mmCIF file of C-alpha atoms in Angstrom:
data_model
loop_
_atom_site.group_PDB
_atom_site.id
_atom_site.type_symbol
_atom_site.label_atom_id
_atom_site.label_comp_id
_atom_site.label_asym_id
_atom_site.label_seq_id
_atom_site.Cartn_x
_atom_site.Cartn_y
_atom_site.Cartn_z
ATOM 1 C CA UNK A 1 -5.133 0.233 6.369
ATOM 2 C CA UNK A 2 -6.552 -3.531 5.362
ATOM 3 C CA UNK A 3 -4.997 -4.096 2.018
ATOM 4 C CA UNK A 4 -5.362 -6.957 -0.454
ATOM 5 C CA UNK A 5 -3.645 -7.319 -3.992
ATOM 6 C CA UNK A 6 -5.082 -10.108 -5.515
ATOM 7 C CA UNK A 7 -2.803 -11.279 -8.342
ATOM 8 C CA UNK A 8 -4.249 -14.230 -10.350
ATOM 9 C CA UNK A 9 -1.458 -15.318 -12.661
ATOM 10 C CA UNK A 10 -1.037 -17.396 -15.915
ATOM 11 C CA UNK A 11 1.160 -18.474 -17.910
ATOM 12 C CA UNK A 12 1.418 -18.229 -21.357
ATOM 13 C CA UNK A 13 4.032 -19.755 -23.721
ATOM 14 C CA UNK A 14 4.345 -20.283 -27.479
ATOM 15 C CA UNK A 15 4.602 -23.933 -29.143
ATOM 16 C CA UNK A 16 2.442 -26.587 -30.606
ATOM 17 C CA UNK A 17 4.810 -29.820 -30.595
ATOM 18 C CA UNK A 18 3.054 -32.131 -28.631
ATOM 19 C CA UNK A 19 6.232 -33.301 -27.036
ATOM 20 C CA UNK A 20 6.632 -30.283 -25.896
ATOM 21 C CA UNK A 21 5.447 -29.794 -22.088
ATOM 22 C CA UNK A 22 5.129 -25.903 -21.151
ATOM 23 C CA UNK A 23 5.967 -25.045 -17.560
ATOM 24 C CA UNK A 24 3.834 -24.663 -14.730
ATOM 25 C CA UNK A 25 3.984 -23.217 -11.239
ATOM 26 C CA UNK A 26 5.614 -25.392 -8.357
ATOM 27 C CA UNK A 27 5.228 -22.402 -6.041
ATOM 28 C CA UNK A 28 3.252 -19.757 -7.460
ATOM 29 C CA UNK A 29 4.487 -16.352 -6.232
ATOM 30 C CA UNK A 30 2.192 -14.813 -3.393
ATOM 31 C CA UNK A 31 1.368 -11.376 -2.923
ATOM 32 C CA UNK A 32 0.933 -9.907 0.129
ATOM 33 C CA UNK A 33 -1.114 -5.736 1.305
ATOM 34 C CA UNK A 34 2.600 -4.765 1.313
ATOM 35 C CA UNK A 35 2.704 -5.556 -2.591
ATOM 36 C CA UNK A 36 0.664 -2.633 -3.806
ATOM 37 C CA UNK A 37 1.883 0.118 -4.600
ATOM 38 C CA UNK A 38 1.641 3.238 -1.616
ATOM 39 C CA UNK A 39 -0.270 5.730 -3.404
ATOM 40 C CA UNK A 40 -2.583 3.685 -5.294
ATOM 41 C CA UNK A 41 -3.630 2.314 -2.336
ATOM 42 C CA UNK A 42 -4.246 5.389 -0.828
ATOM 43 C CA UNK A 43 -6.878 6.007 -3.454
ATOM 44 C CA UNK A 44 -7.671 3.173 -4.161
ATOM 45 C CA UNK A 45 -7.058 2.805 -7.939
ATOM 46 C CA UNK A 46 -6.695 -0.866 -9.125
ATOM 47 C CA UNK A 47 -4.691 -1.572 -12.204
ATOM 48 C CA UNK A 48 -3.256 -4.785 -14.574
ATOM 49 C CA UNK A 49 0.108 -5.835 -15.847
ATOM 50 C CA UNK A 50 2.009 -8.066 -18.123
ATOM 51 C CA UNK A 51 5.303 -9.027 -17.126
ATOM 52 C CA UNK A 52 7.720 -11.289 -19.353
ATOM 53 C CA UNK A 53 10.319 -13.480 -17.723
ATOM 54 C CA UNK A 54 12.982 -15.623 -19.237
ATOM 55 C CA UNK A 55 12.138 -19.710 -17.092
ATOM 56 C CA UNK A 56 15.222 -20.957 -16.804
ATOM 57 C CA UNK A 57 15.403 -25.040 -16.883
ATOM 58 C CA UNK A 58 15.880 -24.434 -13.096
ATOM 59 C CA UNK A 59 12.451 -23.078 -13.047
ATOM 60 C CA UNK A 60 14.101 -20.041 -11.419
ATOM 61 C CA UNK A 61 12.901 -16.556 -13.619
ATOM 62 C CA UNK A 62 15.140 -13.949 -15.025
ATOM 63 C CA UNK A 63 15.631 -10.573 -16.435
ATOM 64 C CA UNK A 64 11.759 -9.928 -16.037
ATOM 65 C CA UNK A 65 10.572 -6.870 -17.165
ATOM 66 C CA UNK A 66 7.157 -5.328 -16.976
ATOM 67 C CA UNK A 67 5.784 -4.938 -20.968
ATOM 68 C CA UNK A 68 2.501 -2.725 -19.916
ATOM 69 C CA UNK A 69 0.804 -1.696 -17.245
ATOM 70 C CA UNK A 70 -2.341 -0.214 -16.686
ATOM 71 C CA UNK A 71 -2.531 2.478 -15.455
ATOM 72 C CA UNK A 72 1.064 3.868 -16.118
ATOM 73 C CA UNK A 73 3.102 5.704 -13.248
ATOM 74 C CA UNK A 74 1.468 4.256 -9.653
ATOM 75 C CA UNK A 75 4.227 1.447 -9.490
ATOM 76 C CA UNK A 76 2.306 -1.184 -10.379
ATOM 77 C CA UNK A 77 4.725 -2.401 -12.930
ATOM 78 C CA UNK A 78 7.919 -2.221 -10.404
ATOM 79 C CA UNK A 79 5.562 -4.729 -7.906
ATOM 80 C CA UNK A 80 4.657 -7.145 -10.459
ATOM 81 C CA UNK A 81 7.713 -7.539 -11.001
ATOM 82 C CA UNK A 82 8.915 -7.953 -7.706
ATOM 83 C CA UNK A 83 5.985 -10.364 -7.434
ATOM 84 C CA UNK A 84 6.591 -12.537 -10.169
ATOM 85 C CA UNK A 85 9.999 -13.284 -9.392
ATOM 86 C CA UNK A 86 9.288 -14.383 -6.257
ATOM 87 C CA UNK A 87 7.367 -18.013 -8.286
ATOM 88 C CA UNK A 88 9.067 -20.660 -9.179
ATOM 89 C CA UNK A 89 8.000 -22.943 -11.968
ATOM 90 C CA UNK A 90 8.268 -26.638 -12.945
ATOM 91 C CA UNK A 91 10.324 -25.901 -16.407
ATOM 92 C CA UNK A 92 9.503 -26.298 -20.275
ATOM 93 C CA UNK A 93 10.686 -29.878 -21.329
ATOM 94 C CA UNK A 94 11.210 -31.006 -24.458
ATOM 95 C CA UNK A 95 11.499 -34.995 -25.269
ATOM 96 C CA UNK A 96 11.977 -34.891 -20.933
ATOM 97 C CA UNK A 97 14.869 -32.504 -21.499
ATOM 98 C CA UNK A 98 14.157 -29.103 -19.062
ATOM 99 C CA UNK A 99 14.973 -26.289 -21.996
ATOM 100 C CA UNK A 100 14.899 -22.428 -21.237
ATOM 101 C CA UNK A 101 11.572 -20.641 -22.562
ATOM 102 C CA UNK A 102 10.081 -17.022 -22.205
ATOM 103 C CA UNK A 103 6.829 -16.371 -20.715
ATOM 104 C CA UNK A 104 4.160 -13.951 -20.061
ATOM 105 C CA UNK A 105 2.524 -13.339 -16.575
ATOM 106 C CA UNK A 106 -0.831 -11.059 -15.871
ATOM 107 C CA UNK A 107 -1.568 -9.592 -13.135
ATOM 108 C CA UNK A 108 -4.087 -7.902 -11.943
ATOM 109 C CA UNK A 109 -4.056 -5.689 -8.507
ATOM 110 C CA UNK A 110 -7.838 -5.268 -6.922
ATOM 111 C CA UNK A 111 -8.617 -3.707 -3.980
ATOM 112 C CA UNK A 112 -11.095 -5.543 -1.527
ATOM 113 C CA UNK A 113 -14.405 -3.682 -1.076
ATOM 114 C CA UNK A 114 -14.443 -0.696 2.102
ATOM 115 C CA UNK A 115 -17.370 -1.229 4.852
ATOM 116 C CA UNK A 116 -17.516 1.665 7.293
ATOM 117 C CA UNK A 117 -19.373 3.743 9.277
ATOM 118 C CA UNK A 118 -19.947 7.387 7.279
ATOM 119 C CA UNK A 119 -18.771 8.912 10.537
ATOM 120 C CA UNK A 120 -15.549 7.960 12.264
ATOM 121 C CA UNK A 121 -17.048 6.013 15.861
ATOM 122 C CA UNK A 122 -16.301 8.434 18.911
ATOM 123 C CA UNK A 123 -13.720 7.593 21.586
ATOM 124 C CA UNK A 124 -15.245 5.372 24.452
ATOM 125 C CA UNK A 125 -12.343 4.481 25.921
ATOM 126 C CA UNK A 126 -10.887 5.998 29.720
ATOM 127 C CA UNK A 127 -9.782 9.478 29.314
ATOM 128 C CA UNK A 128 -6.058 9.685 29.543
ATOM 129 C CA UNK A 129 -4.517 11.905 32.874
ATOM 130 C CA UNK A 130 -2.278 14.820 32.621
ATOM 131 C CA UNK A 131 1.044 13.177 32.879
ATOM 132 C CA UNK A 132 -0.273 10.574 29.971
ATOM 133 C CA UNK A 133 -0.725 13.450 28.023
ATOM 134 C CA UNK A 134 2.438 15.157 28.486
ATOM 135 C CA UNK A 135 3.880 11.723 27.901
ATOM 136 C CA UNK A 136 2.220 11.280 24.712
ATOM 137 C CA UNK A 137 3.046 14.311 23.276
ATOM 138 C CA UNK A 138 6.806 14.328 23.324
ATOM 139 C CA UNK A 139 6.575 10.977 22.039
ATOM 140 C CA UNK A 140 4.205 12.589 19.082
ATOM 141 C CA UNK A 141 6.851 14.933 18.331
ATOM 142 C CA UNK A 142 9.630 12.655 18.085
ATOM 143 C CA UNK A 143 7.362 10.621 16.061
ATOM 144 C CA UNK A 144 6.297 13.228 13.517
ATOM 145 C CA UNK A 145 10.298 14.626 13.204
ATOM 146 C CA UNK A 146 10.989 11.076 12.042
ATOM 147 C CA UNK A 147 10.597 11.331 8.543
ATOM 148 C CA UNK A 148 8.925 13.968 5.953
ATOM 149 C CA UNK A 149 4.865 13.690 6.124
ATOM 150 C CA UNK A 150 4.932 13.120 2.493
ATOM 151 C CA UNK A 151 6.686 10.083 2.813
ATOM 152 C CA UNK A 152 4.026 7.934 3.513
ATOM 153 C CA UNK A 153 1.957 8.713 0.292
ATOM 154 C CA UNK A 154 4.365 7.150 -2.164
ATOM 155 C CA UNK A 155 4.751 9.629 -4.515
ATOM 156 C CA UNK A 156 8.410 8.611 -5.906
ATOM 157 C CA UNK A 157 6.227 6.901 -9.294
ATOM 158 C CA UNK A 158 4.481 9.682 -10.099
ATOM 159 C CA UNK A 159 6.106 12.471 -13.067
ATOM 160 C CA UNK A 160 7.560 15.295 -11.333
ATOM 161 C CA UNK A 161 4.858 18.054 -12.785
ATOM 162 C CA UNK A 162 2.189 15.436 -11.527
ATOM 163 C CA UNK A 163 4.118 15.318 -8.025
ATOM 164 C CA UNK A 164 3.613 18.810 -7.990
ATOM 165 C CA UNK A 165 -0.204 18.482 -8.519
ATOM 166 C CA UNK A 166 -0.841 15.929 -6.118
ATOM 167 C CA UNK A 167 1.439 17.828 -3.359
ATOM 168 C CA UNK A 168 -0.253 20.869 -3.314
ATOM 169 C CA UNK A 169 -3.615 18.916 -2.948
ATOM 170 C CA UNK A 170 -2.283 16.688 -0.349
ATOM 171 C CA UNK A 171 -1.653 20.249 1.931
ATOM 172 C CA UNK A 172 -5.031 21.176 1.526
ATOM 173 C CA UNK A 173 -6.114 17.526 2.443
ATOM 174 C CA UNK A 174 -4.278 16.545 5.188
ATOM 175 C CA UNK A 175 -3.065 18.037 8.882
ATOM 176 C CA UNK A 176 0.064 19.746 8.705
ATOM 177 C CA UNK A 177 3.253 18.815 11.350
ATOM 178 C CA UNK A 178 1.360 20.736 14.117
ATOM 179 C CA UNK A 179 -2.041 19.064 13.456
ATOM 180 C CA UNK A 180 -0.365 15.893 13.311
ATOM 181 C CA UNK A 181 1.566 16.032 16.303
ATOM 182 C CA UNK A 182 -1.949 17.082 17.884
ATOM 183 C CA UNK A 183 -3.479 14.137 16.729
ATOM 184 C CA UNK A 184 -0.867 11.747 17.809
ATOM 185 C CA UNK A 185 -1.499 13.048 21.280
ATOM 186 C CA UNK A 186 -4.435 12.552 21.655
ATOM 187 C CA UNK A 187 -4.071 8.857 19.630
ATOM 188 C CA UNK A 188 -1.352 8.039 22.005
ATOM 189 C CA UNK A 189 -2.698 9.546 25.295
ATOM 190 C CA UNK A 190 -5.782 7.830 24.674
ATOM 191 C CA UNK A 191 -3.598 4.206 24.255
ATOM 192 C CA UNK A 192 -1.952 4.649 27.427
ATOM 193 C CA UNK A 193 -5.241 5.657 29.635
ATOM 194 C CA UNK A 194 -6.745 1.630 27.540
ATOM 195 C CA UNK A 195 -3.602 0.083 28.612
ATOM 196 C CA UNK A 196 -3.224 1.394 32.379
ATOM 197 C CA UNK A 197 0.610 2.789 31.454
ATOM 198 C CA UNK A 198 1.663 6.218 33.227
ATOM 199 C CA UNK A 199 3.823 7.212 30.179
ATOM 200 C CA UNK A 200 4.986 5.634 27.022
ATOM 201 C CA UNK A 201 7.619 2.932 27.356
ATOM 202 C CA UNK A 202 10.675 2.809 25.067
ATOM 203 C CA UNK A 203 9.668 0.490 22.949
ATOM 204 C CA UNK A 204 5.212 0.383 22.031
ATOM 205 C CA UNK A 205 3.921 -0.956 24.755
ATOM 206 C CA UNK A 206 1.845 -3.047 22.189
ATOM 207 C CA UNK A 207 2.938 -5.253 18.951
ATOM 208 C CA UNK A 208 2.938 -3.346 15.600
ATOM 209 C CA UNK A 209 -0.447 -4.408 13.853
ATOM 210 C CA UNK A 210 -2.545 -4.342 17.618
ATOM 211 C CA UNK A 211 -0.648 -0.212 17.765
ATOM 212 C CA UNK A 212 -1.767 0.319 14.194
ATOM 213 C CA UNK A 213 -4.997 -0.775 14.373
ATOM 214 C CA UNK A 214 -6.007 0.627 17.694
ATOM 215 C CA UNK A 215 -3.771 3.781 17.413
ATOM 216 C CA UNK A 216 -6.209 4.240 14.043
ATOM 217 C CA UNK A 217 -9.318 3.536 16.004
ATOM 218 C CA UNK A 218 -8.135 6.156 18.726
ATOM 219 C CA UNK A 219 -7.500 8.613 16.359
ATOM 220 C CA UNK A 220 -10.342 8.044 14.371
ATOM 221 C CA UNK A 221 -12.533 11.148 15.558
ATOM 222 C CA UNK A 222 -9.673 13.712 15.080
ATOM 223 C CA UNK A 223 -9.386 13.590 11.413
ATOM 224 C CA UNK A 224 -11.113 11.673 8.720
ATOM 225 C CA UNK A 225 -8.892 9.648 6.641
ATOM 226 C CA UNK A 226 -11.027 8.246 4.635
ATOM 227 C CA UNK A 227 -13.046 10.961 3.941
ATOM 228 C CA UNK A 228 -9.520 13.042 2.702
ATOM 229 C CA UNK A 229 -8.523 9.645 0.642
ATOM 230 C CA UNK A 230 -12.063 9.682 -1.231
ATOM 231 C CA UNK A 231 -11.375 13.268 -1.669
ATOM 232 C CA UNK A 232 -7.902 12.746 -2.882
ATOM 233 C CA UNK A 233 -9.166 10.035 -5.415
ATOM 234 C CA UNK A 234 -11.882 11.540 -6.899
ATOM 235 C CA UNK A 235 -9.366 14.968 -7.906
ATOM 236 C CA UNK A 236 -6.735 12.691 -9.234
ATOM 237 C CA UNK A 237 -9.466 10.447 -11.086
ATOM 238 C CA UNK A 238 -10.576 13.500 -12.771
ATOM 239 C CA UNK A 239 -7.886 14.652 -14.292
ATOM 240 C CA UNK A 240 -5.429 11.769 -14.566
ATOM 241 C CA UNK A 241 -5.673 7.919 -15.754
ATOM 242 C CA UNK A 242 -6.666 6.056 -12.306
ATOM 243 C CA UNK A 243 -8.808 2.963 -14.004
ATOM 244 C CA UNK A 244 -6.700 -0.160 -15.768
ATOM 245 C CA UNK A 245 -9.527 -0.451 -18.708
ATOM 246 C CA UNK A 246 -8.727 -3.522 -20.860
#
């Protein structure tokens, strides 16, 4: 799934001696799809926070700690964090002397803008054979036993009652084991038949963002994602806090 966290920062700090010279960033701290947090992404809530930082005259930053976030429990304050750290700035001087100073970074996580189809585009691709099939199903099953279904909404940030909640929806949501194995099949069988393999290789036959993104598109008529992740969204949006405000 595309992903972008786009996290304009700046830096405040307090003081009004002219000689004073606040820091800036030599290498402003990047984020990256992999910095936002699982389950927001899933549906798609975007969010703000303010993280402090002690600059060190290095310009390295410590003990940085997230002071709000918006909204609360999605794990947008444990990224920031992890984001802001990553920067390193040109530090505070005073008279030319590099002196330790605290500052403040915002952050705000957006989520770029979704353009699909309304309905998932049918498979046009060569029908897979029998022993593609049978090859892509044990590898579905070894793939589905790998780790819990659940584990892939990142749910760990959410309170335990709201766990609960959001559970019990995502089972009425989503395919179960069985369905998913099904639908890896017929993802993977469908792979093999594009790529002219009898059976799946050890290893994917095909690096990890080309698998992803055609392993979605092959999949893409069994079950609607996106359709379950709007669905998702709008329950949690109307009960819990899923917009940053102000």
């Amino acid at each position: 799934m595309p992903l972008i966290a786009a996290l304009f920062i700046s830096v405040a700090v307090a003081g009004e001696d002219p000689k004073v010279v606040n820091p800036i960033w030599v290498s402003a701290p990047t984020a990256t799809a992999a910095d936002y947090p699982r389950f927001a992404a899933i549906i798609r809530a975007e969010g703000h926070v303010v993280v402090q930082c002690e600059a060190l005259p290095t310009g390295a930053l410590s003990a940085c700690t997230a002071m709000s976030e918006k909204p609360a429990d999605l794990g947008f304050g444990r990224e920031a964090v992890r984001v802001v750290q990553r920067g390193v700035l040109a530090p505070r001087t005073g008279d030319g002397t590099s002196e330790p100073s605290r500052i403040q970074v915002r952050l705000p996580f957006h989520m770029p803008a979704r353009t699909r189809s309304t309905k998932p585009d049918p498979w046009t691709g060569p029908e897979p054979t029998a022993g593609q099939q049978a090859s892509a199903q044990r590898w579905a099953i070894r793939a589905t036993s790998r780790r819990p279904l659940l584990a892939r909404f990142g749910l760990e940030d959410l309170p335990p009652d709201r766990r609960a909640v959001v559970t019990e929806w995502i089972g009425e949501l989503y395919p179960d084991r069985q369905k998913t194995q099904a639908i890896f099949t017929v993802a993977a069988a469908r792979l093999l038949a594009e790529v002219g393999l009898p059976e799946m290789p050890p290893t994917r036959p095909l690096d990890e963002e080309t698998w992803s993104r055609r392993f979605a598109a092959a999949s893409a008529d069994q079950f609607d994602r996106h359709a379950a992740d709007a669905e998702l969204r709008r329950r949690y949006c109307a009960r819990y806090e899923c917009a940053p405000g102000l």
